[in-house]
XYZ file of C-alpha atoms in Angstrom:
576
model
C -20.087 56.086 117.630
C -16.980 55.553 115.534
C -15.437 58.735 116.888
C -16.219 57.687 120.448
C -14.540 54.281 119.930
C -11.483 55.985 118.457
C -11.241 58.289 121.479
C -11.492 55.366 123.879
C -8.785 53.514 121.957
C -6.542 56.596 122.025
C -7.068 57.002 125.762
C -6.360 53.304 126.289
C -3.137 53.525 124.267
C -2.056 56.648 126.182
C -2.742 54.886 129.482
C -0.673 51.866 128.426
C 2.126 54.173 127.267
C 2.048 56.059 130.579
C 2.217 52.821 132.562
C 5.110 51.658 130.384
C 6.963 54.967 130.918
C 6.431 54.799 134.697
C 7.629 51.184 134.871
C 10.599 51.991 132.645
C 11.492 55.012 134.777
C 11.271 52.999 137.976
C 13.398 50.248 136.473
C 16.016 52.708 135.257
C 16.011 54.732 138.489
C 16.504 51.553 140.536
C 19.685 50.759 138.624
C 22.872 51.258 140.664
C 24.470 54.659 140.232
C 28.098 55.733 140.052
C 28.933 58.753 142.203
C 31.951 60.868 141.246
C 33.621 63.092 143.826
C 36.810 65.100 144.118
C 38.329 65.307 147.597
C 40.924 68.076 147.779
C 42.976 67.584 150.943
C 44.298 70.982 151.951
C 45.147 73.246 154.868
C 42.604 75.892 155.782
C 42.523 78.380 158.689
C 40.032 77.113 161.271
C 39.224 78.978 164.479
C 38.280 77.077 167.623
C 38.751 77.853 171.315
C 39.849 81.452 170.584
C 42.730 80.375 168.339
C 43.191 79.924 164.604
C 45.559 77.473 162.984
C 45.900 75.819 159.608
C 43.834 72.667 159.774
C 43.938 69.832 157.248
C 40.487 69.649 155.648
C 38.719 68.084 152.669
C 37.368 70.631 150.180
C 37.875 73.268 152.861
C 35.281 71.620 155.126
C 35.599 70.449 158.723
C 34.124 67.895 159.163
C 34.441 66.827 155.551
C 31.676 66.182 152.990
C 28.856 63.745 153.766
C 28.549 61.013 151.133
C 25.077 59.575 150.450
C 24.629 56.479 148.281
C 22.421 53.410 147.950
C 23.315 49.781 148.380
C 24.782 48.640 145.051
C 26.114 52.052 144.053
C 29.733 52.690 143.074
C 31.900 55.511 144.410
C 34.740 57.035 142.417
C 36.599 59.511 144.600
C 39.688 61.306 143.368
C 41.815 62.283 146.368
C 44.081 65.221 145.540
C 46.731 65.849 148.183
C 47.433 69.570 148.429
C 48.548 69.267 152.058
C 52.133 69.029 153.305
C 51.719 65.507 154.728
C 51.422 62.084 153.161
C 47.794 60.954 153.324
C 45.468 58.015 152.664
C 41.685 57.678 153.038
C 39.796 54.759 154.586
C 36.097 53.994 154.037
C 35.408 52.658 157.490
C 33.173 49.577 157.519
C 32.904 49.185 153.730
C 33.615 45.536 152.937
C 35.735 46.323 149.827
C 35.142 42.811 148.489
C 38.190 41.581 146.532
C 39.369 45.197 146.463
C 41.886 45.932 149.232
C 43.377 48.604 146.954
C 40.548 50.947 147.966
C 40.691 50.236 151.706
C 43.259 52.897 152.477
C 45.375 52.202 155.610
C 48.833 53.674 155.048
C 51.535 51.071 154.330
C 49.016 48.240 154.664
C 46.992 48.240 151.437
C 48.679 51.170 149.729
C 51.612 53.520 149.872
C 50.547 57.042 150.850
C 49.454 59.778 148.484
C 52.388 62.165 148.583
C 51.965 65.960 148.579
C 51.123 67.186 145.104
C 49.910 63.737 143.980
C 46.486 62.109 143.639
C 44.851 58.697 143.757
C 41.341 57.648 142.758
C 39.480 55.299 145.099
C 36.977 53.110 143.211
C 34.673 50.773 145.116
C 31.147 49.384 145.124
C 28.797 49.063 148.083
C 27.663 45.431 148.162
C 24.842 44.297 150.459
C 25.389 47.024 153.026
C 23.133 49.803 154.304
C 23.159 52.179 157.241
C 25.647 54.614 158.735
C 29.377 54.314 158.090
C 32.043 56.991 157.735
C 35.321 57.819 156.051
C 38.561 59.189 157.486
C 42.260 59.666 156.899
C 44.276 56.579 157.791
C 47.755 58.044 158.012
C 49.276 59.210 161.271
C 46.975 61.671 163.108
C 45.389 63.367 160.089
C 42.169 61.605 161.108
C 41.767 64.282 163.803
C 40.225 66.626 161.221
C 39.933 64.611 157.988
C 36.678 62.688 158.328
C 33.022 62.662 157.278
C 29.832 60.607 157.208
C 29.061 57.854 154.678
C 25.327 57.147 154.575
C 24.089 54.087 152.674
C 20.367 53.966 151.912
C 18.627 50.721 150.891
C 18.107 49.947 147.238
C 15.065 51.678 145.774
C 11.997 49.644 146.609
C 13.684 47.964 149.565
C 12.199 48.959 152.931
C 14.103 50.106 155.986
C 14.108 47.666 158.887
C 12.441 50.289 161.101
C 9.888 53.081 160.495
C 12.083 55.594 158.704
C 11.361 59.193 159.729
C 11.226 61.997 157.193
C 14.277 63.692 158.672
C 17.705 62.437 159.668
C 20.733 64.178 161.171
C 24.368 62.986 161.099
C 26.022 63.595 164.485
C 29.812 63.396 164.219
C 31.570 63.377 167.586
C 35.205 64.434 167.464
C 38.214 65.754 169.358
C 40.022 69.071 168.983
C 43.558 70.072 169.881
C 44.645 73.698 170.125
C 48.025 72.570 168.776
C 48.486 70.913 165.399
C 47.586 67.214 166.041
C 50.536 66.111 163.916
C 52.857 68.095 166.218
C 51.204 66.471 169.261
C 51.967 63.055 167.758
C 55.488 64.061 166.742
C 56.303 65.116 170.318
C 54.933 61.834 171.707
C 56.963 59.878 169.153
C 60.099 61.692 170.277
C 59.634 61.386 174.038
C 58.043 57.928 174.154
C 55.442 59.320 176.555
C 51.677 59.430 176.090
C 50.445 62.208 173.769
C 48.739 65.253 175.254
C 44.993 64.765 175.620
C 42.629 66.850 173.502
C 41.471 70.334 174.519
C 37.844 69.789 173.539
C 35.315 67.382 172.137
C 33.130 68.466 169.232
C 29.719 67.815 167.704
C 29.802 68.318 163.938
C 33.067 70.185 164.337
C 31.935 72.632 167.057
C 32.825 72.364 170.769
C 29.642 74.012 172.050
C 28.493 76.310 174.832
C 30.774 75.108 177.613
C 34.060 76.074 175.936
C 35.639 79.487 175.536
C 34.919 81.391 172.307
C 32.465 78.694 171.187
C 28.958 79.714 172.267
C 28.000 81.546 169.070
C 28.886 78.588 166.832
C 27.155 75.915 168.922
C 25.318 73.576 166.549
C 21.520 73.822 166.747
C 18.989 71.320 165.445
C 15.433 72.728 165.107
C 12.560 70.236 165.479
C 8.786 70.327 165.285
C 6.861 69.087 168.325
C 5.853 65.461 167.884
C 8.184 64.660 164.989
C 10.577 61.706 165.044
C 14.083 62.099 163.672
C 16.906 59.647 163.019
C 20.244 60.556 164.580
C 23.168 58.904 162.815
C 25.796 59.108 165.572
C 29.449 58.560 164.605
C 32.378 58.575 167.017
C 35.142 60.232 164.998
C 37.211 60.991 168.115
C 40.846 59.998 168.052
C 41.398 58.483 171.456
C 38.242 58.489 173.532
C 35.127 56.420 173.998
C 32.156 58.668 174.715
C 28.813 58.754 176.471
C 26.151 60.654 174.471
C 22.646 61.727 175.488
C 19.896 64.244 174.734
C 18.309 65.910 177.759
C 14.882 64.497 178.723
C 14.610 62.462 175.489
C 14.638 58.702 175.080
C 16.829 57.279 172.305
C 15.676 54.126 170.504
C 18.686 52.234 169.124
C 17.922 50.659 165.728
C 21.358 49.981 164.190
C 25.085 49.884 164.941
C 27.971 49.837 162.457
C 25.519 49.641 159.514
C 23.849 46.517 160.927
C 20.275 46.476 162.212
C 19.588 45.782 165.868
C 16.584 44.735 167.859
C 15.222 48.175 168.865
C 15.606 49.140 172.502
C 15.123 52.363 174.430
C 17.875 54.041 176.422
C 18.632 57.406 177.987
C 22.239 57.372 176.673
C 24.592 55.524 174.366
C 28.238 54.563 174.776
C 30.121 54.757 171.507
C 33.792 54.006 170.828
C 36.001 55.580 168.162
C 35.129 53.958 164.834
C 31.636 52.903 165.865
C 28.316 54.256 164.573
C 24.902 54.091 166.240
C 21.524 54.949 164.690
C 18.897 56.135 167.164
C 15.330 57.384 166.769
C 14.354 60.429 168.808
C 10.793 61.730 169.149
C 10.323 65.401 170.042
C 7.727 64.626 172.710
C 8.815 67.010 175.468
C 7.613 70.455 176.473
C 8.724 72.847 173.705
C 12.052 74.262 174.788
C 15.787 73.907 174.331
C 17.596 70.684 175.212
C 21.307 69.966 175.178
C 22.794 67.086 173.245
C 26.007 66.324 175.103
C 28.945 63.947 175.041
C 31.781 63.353 177.464
C 34.410 60.712 178.045
C 33.974 57.147 179.155
C 37.459 56.585 180.562
C 38.164 52.926 181.302
C 41.919 53.254 182.005
C 43.938 54.628 184.878
C 45.313 57.392 182.672
C 44.835 61.121 182.013
C 41.901 62.043 179.759
C 39.995 65.069 178.485
C 37.206 65.558 181.047
C 35.372 68.340 179.187
C 31.881 68.109 177.670
C 30.737 69.020 174.165
C 27.201 70.227 173.472
C 24.746 70.957 170.693
C 21.159 72.142 171.116
C 17.909 70.444 170.144
C 15.505 73.355 169.894
C 11.754 73.124 169.425
C 10.576 75.620 166.814
C 7.669 76.599 169.061
C 9.862 77.113 172.166
C 9.139 80.398 173.975
C 11.812 83.065 174.255
C 12.796 84.872 177.411
C 11.309 88.306 177.824
C 14.850 89.593 178.223
C 15.882 90.728 174.724
C 14.116 87.785 173.086
C 16.865 85.325 174.011
C 16.005 81.656 174.240
C 15.962 80.004 177.649
C 18.988 78.142 178.988
C 18.913 74.587 177.600
C 18.236 71.653 179.894
C 21.291 69.445 180.444
C 21.189 65.622 180.129
C 22.269 63.237 182.854
C 25.328 61.445 181.472
C 26.943 58.450 183.208
C 30.108 59.195 185.156
C 33.467 59.213 183.403
C 34.444 55.804 184.813
C 30.987 54.203 184.838
C 31.949 50.842 183.345
C 28.712 49.238 184.538
C 26.634 51.629 182.403
C 28.941 51.166 179.403
C 28.719 47.373 179.603
C 24.950 47.466 180.204
C 24.536 49.435 176.989
C 26.698 47.190 174.797
C 25.147 44.061 176.333
C 21.693 45.236 175.201
C 22.623 44.989 171.529
C 21.087 42.086 169.603
C 20.390 41.340 165.965
C 16.653 41.602 165.202
C 16.420 37.966 164.084
C 18.451 34.764 163.923
C 21.758 35.266 162.119
C 24.159 32.873 160.450
C 26.950 32.604 163.017
C 29.816 30.208 162.186
C 29.386 27.159 164.428
C 32.286 24.933 163.343
C 35.498 26.923 163.827
C 38.558 26.440 161.612
C 40.803 29.037 163.269
C 40.488 29.484 167.035
C 42.611 32.525 167.932
C 43.333 33.982 171.358
C 44.734 37.521 171.234
C 45.989 39.398 174.281
C 45.643 43.153 173.726
C 47.161 45.868 175.831
C 50.102 48.026 176.712
C 53.791 47.445 177.143
C 56.913 49.414 177.947
C 60.170 49.464 176.008
C 63.192 49.605 178.314
C 65.821 52.227 177.554
C 69.590 51.836 177.941
C 69.618 55.450 179.151
C 66.433 55.980 181.230
C 67.271 59.680 181.672
C 67.199 60.331 177.931
C 64.723 62.907 176.558
C 63.512 60.051 174.355
C 62.519 57.919 177.356
C 59.844 59.950 179.113
C 57.430 57.076 179.702
C 56.935 55.470 183.150
C 60.232 54.962 185.006
C 62.374 56.052 182.065
C 60.763 53.791 179.434
C 58.923 54.278 176.162
C 55.242 53.363 175.763
C 54.357 50.461 173.473
C 51.291 48.314 172.812
C 50.886 44.863 171.345
C 48.769 41.870 170.398
C 50.180 38.565 171.668
C 53.340 40.434 172.671
C 54.004 41.564 169.065
C 54.111 45.338 168.671
C 53.177 45.919 165.032
C 55.649 47.829 162.860
C 54.452 49.300 159.570
C 56.847 48.654 156.668
C 58.690 51.501 154.972
C 59.875 50.031 151.661
C 56.407 49.116 150.391
C 52.864 48.518 151.556
C 52.030 45.007 152.766
C 49.466 44.416 150.031
C 51.682 45.690 147.226
C 54.626 43.616 148.465
C 52.412 40.510 148.657
C 50.893 41.029 145.207
C 54.292 41.759 143.631
C 56.001 38.852 145.416
C 58.504 41.165 147.111
C 60.280 39.302 149.954
C 61.494 40.682 153.260
C 58.622 43.110 153.927
C 56.661 40.898 156.345
C 56.433 37.390 157.740
C 53.342 35.204 158.215
C 54.194 33.770 161.635
C 51.973 35.921 163.843
C 51.277 33.796 166.955
C 47.689 32.458 167.260
C 48.008 32.456 171.071
C 50.260 34.387 173.489
C 53.862 33.073 173.491
C 53.635 32.836 177.284
C 50.504 31.964 179.227
C 50.052 34.117 182.368
C 47.408 35.651 184.630
C 46.405 38.279 182.082
C 44.376 40.504 184.394
C 46.346 39.830 187.563
C 49.724 41.016 188.818
C 51.831 40.512 185.677
C 55.573 39.936 186.060
C 57.647 42.895 184.796
C 59.552 40.433 182.645
C 56.464 40.200 180.414
C 55.962 43.944 179.941
C 58.297 44.462 176.954
C 56.859 43.380 173.576
C 58.730 42.394 170.435
C 58.582 44.841 167.533
C 57.877 43.084 164.228
C 55.765 43.054 161.053
C 53.960 39.728 161.351
C 50.784 38.629 159.545
C 48.475 35.679 160.159
C 47.458 33.661 157.106
C 43.841 32.504 156.634
C 42.473 30.268 153.917
C 39.588 31.714 151.917
C 36.325 30.782 153.599
C 37.903 29.900 156.936
C 35.540 30.231 159.900
C 37.375 32.266 162.510
C 36.905 32.913 166.207
C 38.984 35.540 168.021
C 38.921 36.105 171.760
C 40.404 39.502 172.621
C 41.804 39.369 176.157
C 42.705 42.629 177.885
C 45.805 42.633 180.101
C 46.618 44.585 183.226
C 50.091 45.544 181.982
C 50.415 49.293 182.819
C 46.607 49.526 183.114
C 43.474 47.718 181.997
C 41.425 49.465 179.306
C 38.568 48.961 176.860
C 40.313 48.646 173.482
C 37.922 49.151 170.519
C 39.246 46.674 167.955
C 38.429 47.346 164.288
C 38.721 44.651 161.603
C 39.054 45.895 158.031
C 37.281 44.137 155.182
C 34.916 42.078 157.361
C 31.968 42.327 159.698
C 31.788 39.975 162.670
C 29.334 38.614 165.202
C 30.019 39.577 168.818
C 29.171 36.290 170.529
C 30.280 36.863 174.116
C 32.182 38.946 176.659
C 33.081 38.947 180.329
C 35.402 40.241 183.022
C 38.629 38.584 184.136
C 40.491 35.904 182.196
C 38.637 34.030 179.451
C 37.945 30.406 180.419
C 37.864 28.214 177.278
C 36.174 25.390 179.209
C 33.198 27.303 180.622
C 32.762 30.672 178.859
C 31.821 29.378 175.356
C 28.711 27.750 176.852
C 27.408 31.288 177.489
C 27.969 32.523 173.903
C 25.014 33.970 172.002
C 25.018 32.021 168.734
C 21.409 32.885 167.855
C 21.111 36.661 167.419
C 24.399 38.362 168.374
C 25.012 41.879 167.034
C 27.144 42.323 163.923
C 29.816 45.011 164.065
C 33.104 46.153 162.534
C 34.506 47.629 165.776
C 34.155 46.210 169.292
C 35.812 46.792 172.654
C 36.587 44.385 175.458
C 35.399 45.116 178.989
C 38.359 46.690 180.863
C 40.161 43.822 182.523
C 38.059 41.372 180.536
C 37.524 39.703 177.167
C 35.256 39.752 174.122
C 34.740 36.987 171.529
C 33.920 37.480 167.840
C 33.267 35.138 164.907
C 33.449 35.771 161.159
C 34.063 34.068 157.826
C 37.262 35.063 156.010
C 35.481 35.513 152.677
C 37.385 38.560 151.441
C 40.827 37.894 149.905
C 43.611 40.368 150.572
C 45.514 41.833 153.508
C 43.274 43.365 156.177
C 44.391 45.375 159.167
C 43.113 44.603 162.676
C 43.842 47.384 165.149
C 42.769 49.352 168.179
C 40.845 52.439 167.024
C 42.366 54.572 169.751
C 44.972 56.122 167.488
C 47.621 56.585 170.182
C 47.463 52.804 170.729
C 47.706 52.097 166.996
C 50.775 54.321 166.881
C 52.301 52.249 169.715
C 51.749 49.000 167.794
C 48.372 47.632 168.935
C 47.678 46.065 165.545
C 48.257 43.082 163.279
C 47.014 42.044 159.845
C 45.352 39.011 158.304
C 46.418 37.678 154.917
C 43.300 36.035 153.472
C 44.417 33.826 150.587
C 42.642 33.683 147.246
C 39.980 31.050 146.834
C 38.920 29.396 143.572
C 38.370 31.505 140.460
C 38.156 35.246 139.869
C 35.208 35.820 142.225
C 37.294 34.575 145.154
C 40.520 36.343 144.190
C 41.933 39.823 144.670
C 41.332 41.971 141.627
C 44.380 43.554 139.936
C 45.586 46.867 141.381
C 44.604 50.135 139.657
C 47.182 51.771 137.443
C 47.355 54.925 139.579
C 48.021 53.100 142.855
C 50.633 55.196 144.713
C 54.141 53.820 144.937
C 56.426 54.193 147.951
């Protein structure tokens, strides 16, 4: 009897110890982690479309490495520049609270990392989860220097939708046969629009429809009946895209790392900078189905009208009797290149899954015209004036074409108190009121080149209405705000009417985003709280437009105390 009691006590103690170990392990494993990475930026021979040229890559990969973290984790990424160009890296959509030093846009929050130098980005993910991405933010290096950034919920925190066992990042991109930096350099010289891309890509590969590309077409095997999560990222430089999977319905569950009310669609429209999470169930007859993407072109301008493909292949799909080859994949029905109605119908379907905290009382009511311009030349026949009618292309917000500084970055100059680098008199409304989407007088086509910022007090509740103009051509401009997410409260065609349009705003469950486009020839309204001190770039994510000056920056002042103030810069911050 005594022996039996002793055995029971031993078993009881072992059980308690086991429970304690399990609880301790769970507690320790739920602690935030620090992830260390080394990103070596270097040229590597890459062959696409029958030609090989030295392509700027990260760790020899194109696209670059996928980063996977959890909400609350810290990333420490040493960027080593072994390329021949200056470079910076941007962690697109990461809030970077109080830490503009890790945001990355060249000459805005840092000077570039020069060839042969390095810089370590250190930042923490705070209350964010979903699909984001990272990319170069210096000139046109973004064409090949990019990758996915996947943020999982904290351990023990559920997903907002039934999370499938398998997920696939889908990175849509553009490819030039020429060196993209040479394409940009030629456009800078002539003042004309840059040459359009030669191909679109899915995970770096053009796909079956391009020359010398069939063998490398990306394939995604699936089991019949399984559901997978596609994390779709538009990494393209200059083109909004339609994306679809033949015969399969896509259920949208998140955009820009913010959950949405799920809805089913046969296609998505996704602009450069945006991400979209969709669930796909392999519920069709076992076979081979193309994933495909082609342009949504909202402007009266040349564009790349090719189509990139990958293949969703059922593991149980039969092969042709002819040499065991698989059958020709089924092609999806994509909207037409200029199908604005389909593009707007898709974006209008996005809603937050529940009521969100939208700012109702506005402190800063801003009205920003966005669009093109032309710089007149004294000698229209000059090789440097190859834009329309002997001009040079430009772009602007409120008639200010943004000029990046050269002596220092904006943030470093502000922190160091260096005068003469920028001014804080960016206009809150257009200097001249006109019929923005009508027949605009040629006297209003030439913007002013300047480096102007707009100052916001910490905690200010901000509304911005982005109004497209018909100068040169109307276009959907995907505007990206660094350091903040925003609620998209309304949009429409034509000129925004401040008396009647706000009554139609969705202030209950609008979608939250970090990048949003206006309808071509129309407007879109966003609201956010300026709760992140520092200097934050706002720009069109079509990189040719950014290069022409379609940008500005907000200077969000420090609030009260350390938790509302910019943290000191790191010691290895690059200097100009």
